[in-house]
Coordinates of C-alpha atoms in Angstrom, one line a residue:
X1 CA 26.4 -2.3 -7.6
X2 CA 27.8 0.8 -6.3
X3 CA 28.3 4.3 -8.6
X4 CA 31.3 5.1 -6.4
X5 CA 34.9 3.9 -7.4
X6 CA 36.9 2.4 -5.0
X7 CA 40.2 4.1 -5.2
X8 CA 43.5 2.6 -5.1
X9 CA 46.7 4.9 -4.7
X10 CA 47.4 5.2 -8.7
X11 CA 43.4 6.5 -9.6
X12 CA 43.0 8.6 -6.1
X13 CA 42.8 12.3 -6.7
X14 CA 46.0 14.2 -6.0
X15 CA 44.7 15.7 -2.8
X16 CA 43.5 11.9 -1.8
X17 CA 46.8 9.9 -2.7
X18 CA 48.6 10.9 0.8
X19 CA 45.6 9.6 2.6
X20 CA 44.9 6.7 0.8
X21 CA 48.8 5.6 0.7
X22 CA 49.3 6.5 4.4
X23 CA 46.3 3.5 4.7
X24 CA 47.3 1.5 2.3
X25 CA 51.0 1.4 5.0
X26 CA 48.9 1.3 8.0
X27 CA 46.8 -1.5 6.9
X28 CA 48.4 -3.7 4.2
X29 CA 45.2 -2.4 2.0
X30 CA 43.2 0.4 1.7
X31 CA 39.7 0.0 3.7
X32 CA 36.5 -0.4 1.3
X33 CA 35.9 3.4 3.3
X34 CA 39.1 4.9 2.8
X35 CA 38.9 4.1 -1.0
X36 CA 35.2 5.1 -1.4
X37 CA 35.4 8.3 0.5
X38 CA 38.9 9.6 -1.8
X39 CA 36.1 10.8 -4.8
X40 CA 36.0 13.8 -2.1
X41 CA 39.5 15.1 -0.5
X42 CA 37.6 16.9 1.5
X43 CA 35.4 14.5 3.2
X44 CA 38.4 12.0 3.8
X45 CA 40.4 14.7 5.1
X46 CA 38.1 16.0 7.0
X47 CA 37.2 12.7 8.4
X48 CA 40.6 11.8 9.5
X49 CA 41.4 15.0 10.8
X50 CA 38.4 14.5 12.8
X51 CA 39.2 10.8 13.9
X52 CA 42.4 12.2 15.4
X53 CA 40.8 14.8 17.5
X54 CA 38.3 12.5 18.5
X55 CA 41.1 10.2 19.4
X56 CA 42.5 13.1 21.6
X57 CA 39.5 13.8 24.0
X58 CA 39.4 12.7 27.6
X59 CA 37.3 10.0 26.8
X60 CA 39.0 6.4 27.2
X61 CA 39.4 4.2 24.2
X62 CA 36.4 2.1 25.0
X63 CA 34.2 4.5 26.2
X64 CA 34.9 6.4 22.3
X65 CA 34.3 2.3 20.8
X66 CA 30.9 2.7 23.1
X67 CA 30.3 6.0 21.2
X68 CA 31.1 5.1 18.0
X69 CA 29.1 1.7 18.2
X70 CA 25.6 3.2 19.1
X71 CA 26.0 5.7 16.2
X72 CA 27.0 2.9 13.9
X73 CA 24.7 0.4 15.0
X74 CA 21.4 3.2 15.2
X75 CA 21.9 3.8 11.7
X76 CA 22.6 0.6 10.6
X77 CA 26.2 1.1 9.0
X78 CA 27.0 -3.0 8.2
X79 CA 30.9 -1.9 7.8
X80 CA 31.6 0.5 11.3
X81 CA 29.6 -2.3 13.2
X82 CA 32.2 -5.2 11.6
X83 CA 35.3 -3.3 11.9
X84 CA 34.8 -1.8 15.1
X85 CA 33.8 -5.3 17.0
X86 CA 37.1 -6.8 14.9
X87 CA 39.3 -4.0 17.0
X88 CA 37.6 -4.5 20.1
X89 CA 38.0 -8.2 20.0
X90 CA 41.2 -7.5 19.0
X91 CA 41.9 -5.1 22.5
X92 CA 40.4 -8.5 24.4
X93 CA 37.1 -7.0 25.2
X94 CA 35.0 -9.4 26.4
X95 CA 32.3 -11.2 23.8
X96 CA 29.2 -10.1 25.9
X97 CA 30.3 -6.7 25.6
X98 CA 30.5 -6.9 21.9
X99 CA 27.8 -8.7 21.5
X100 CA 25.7 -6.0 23.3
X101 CA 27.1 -2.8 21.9
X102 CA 26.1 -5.0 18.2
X103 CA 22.5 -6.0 19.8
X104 CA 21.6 -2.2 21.0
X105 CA 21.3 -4.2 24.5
X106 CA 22.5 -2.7 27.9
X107 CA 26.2 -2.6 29.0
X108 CA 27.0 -4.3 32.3
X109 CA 29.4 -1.6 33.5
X110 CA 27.3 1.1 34.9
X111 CA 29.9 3.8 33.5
X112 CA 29.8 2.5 30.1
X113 CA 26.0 1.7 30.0
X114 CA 25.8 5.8 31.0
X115 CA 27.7 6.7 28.6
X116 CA 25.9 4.3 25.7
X117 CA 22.6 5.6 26.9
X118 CA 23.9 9.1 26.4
X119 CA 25.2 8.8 23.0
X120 CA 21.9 7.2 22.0
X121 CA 19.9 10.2 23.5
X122 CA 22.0 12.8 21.9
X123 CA 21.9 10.4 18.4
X124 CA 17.6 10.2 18.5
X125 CA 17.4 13.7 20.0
X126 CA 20.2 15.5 17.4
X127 CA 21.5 16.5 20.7
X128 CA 18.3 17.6 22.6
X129 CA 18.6 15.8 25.4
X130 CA 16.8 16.1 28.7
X131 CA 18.4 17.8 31.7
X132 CA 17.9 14.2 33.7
X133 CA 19.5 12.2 30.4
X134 CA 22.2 14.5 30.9
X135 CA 21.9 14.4 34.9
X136 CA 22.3 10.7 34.3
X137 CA 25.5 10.9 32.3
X138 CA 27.6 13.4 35.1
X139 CA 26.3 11.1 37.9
X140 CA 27.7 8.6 36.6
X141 CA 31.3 10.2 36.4
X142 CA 31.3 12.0 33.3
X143 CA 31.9 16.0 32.6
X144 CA 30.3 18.6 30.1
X145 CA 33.5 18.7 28.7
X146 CA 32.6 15.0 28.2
X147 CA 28.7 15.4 26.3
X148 CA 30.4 17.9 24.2
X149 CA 33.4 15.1 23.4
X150 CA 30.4 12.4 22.6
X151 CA 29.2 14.9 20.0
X152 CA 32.6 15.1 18.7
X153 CA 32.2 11.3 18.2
X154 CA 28.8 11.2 16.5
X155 CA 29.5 14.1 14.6
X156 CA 33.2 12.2 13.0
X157 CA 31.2 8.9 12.6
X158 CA 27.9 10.5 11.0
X159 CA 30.2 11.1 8.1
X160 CA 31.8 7.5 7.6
X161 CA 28.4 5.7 8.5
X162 CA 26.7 7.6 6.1
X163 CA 29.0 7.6 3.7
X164 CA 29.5 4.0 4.0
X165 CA 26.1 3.5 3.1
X166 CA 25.9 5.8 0.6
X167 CA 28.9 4.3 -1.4
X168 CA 27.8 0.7 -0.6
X169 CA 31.2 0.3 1.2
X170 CA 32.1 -3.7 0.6
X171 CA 33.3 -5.2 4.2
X172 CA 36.5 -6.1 4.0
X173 CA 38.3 -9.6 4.5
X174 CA 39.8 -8.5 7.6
X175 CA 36.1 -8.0 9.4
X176 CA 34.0 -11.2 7.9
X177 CA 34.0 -12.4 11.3
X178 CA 32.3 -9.8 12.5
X179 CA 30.0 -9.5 9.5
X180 CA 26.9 -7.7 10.5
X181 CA 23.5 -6.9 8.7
X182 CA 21.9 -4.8 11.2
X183 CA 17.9 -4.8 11.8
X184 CA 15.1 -2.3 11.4
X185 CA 14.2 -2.7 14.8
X186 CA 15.3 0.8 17.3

């Protein structure tokens, strides 16, 4: 049982409520995260704000859903992994490529295997990567302004993963399908 509330709009703190009601429109509910995450109007502000910027970098939507599923899969957040392979089956992404991004295994598009393999490196390293790990990921098309971008990413989803977990986040009806338990195995 968790010792976090789940907030709804009425029990939100005031500096919350906005955020919580602007999901509660977007969604028809307000995500297990959204409503755990309220107790601090900082860290769901902050978390948003970030999502947006994140959102804004030269990365594609995929390759950020590549990003954001090797942080969420490496430390094992049950919720992220669910929800994000709900939206991309959702943008028609292809099973295999689900299924890969939620097994750790390698991506069949070169780019987005680069770019998997660089997020993990960064994640295991705290952003100590090798100069061939990061040789690797501009010879395969990307940019410094890029590596930089992936840290944006891990740093945005660091916070909801482990918050997720901390709060013992419950997954949401709308992901069951994608339901997830993770494995010790890295």
């Amino acid at each position: 049982m968790s010792q976090f509330v789940a907030h709804t709009p009425e029990t939100a703190p005031a500096s919350s409520k906005p955020m919580v009601e602007g999901s509660l429109k977007k969604f028809g509910y307000v995500p297990a995260p959204v409503a755990n995450m309220a107790t601090s109007p900082d860290l769901l502000g902050t978390f948003m704000g970030n999502i947006g910027a994140f959102d804004k970098t030269t990365l594609t939507a995929m390759e950020r859903e590549v990003v954001i599923m090797a942080m969420a899969t490496h430390v094992e957040c049950h919720y992220c992994v669910a929800m994000h392979s709900t939206m991309l089956a959702g943008q028609d992404v292809e099973a295999d490529v689900i299924d890969a991004l939620r097994e750790r295994e390698p991506l069949a598009d070169d780019r987005l295997e680069a770019i998997r393999r660089f997020a993990i490196a960064v994640i295991t390293k705290h952003g100590g990567v090798a100069p061939e790990e990061l040789a690797a990921f501009l010879d395969a098309g990307y940019t410094r302004r890029n590596a930089l971008e992936v840290v944006l990413g891990i740093g945005t989803y660091t916070m909801s993963t482990f918050a997720n977990r901390l709060t013992g986040a419950k997954l949401d009806a709308a992901f069951e399908n994608y339901r997830w338990e993770g494995h010790s195995a890295h």
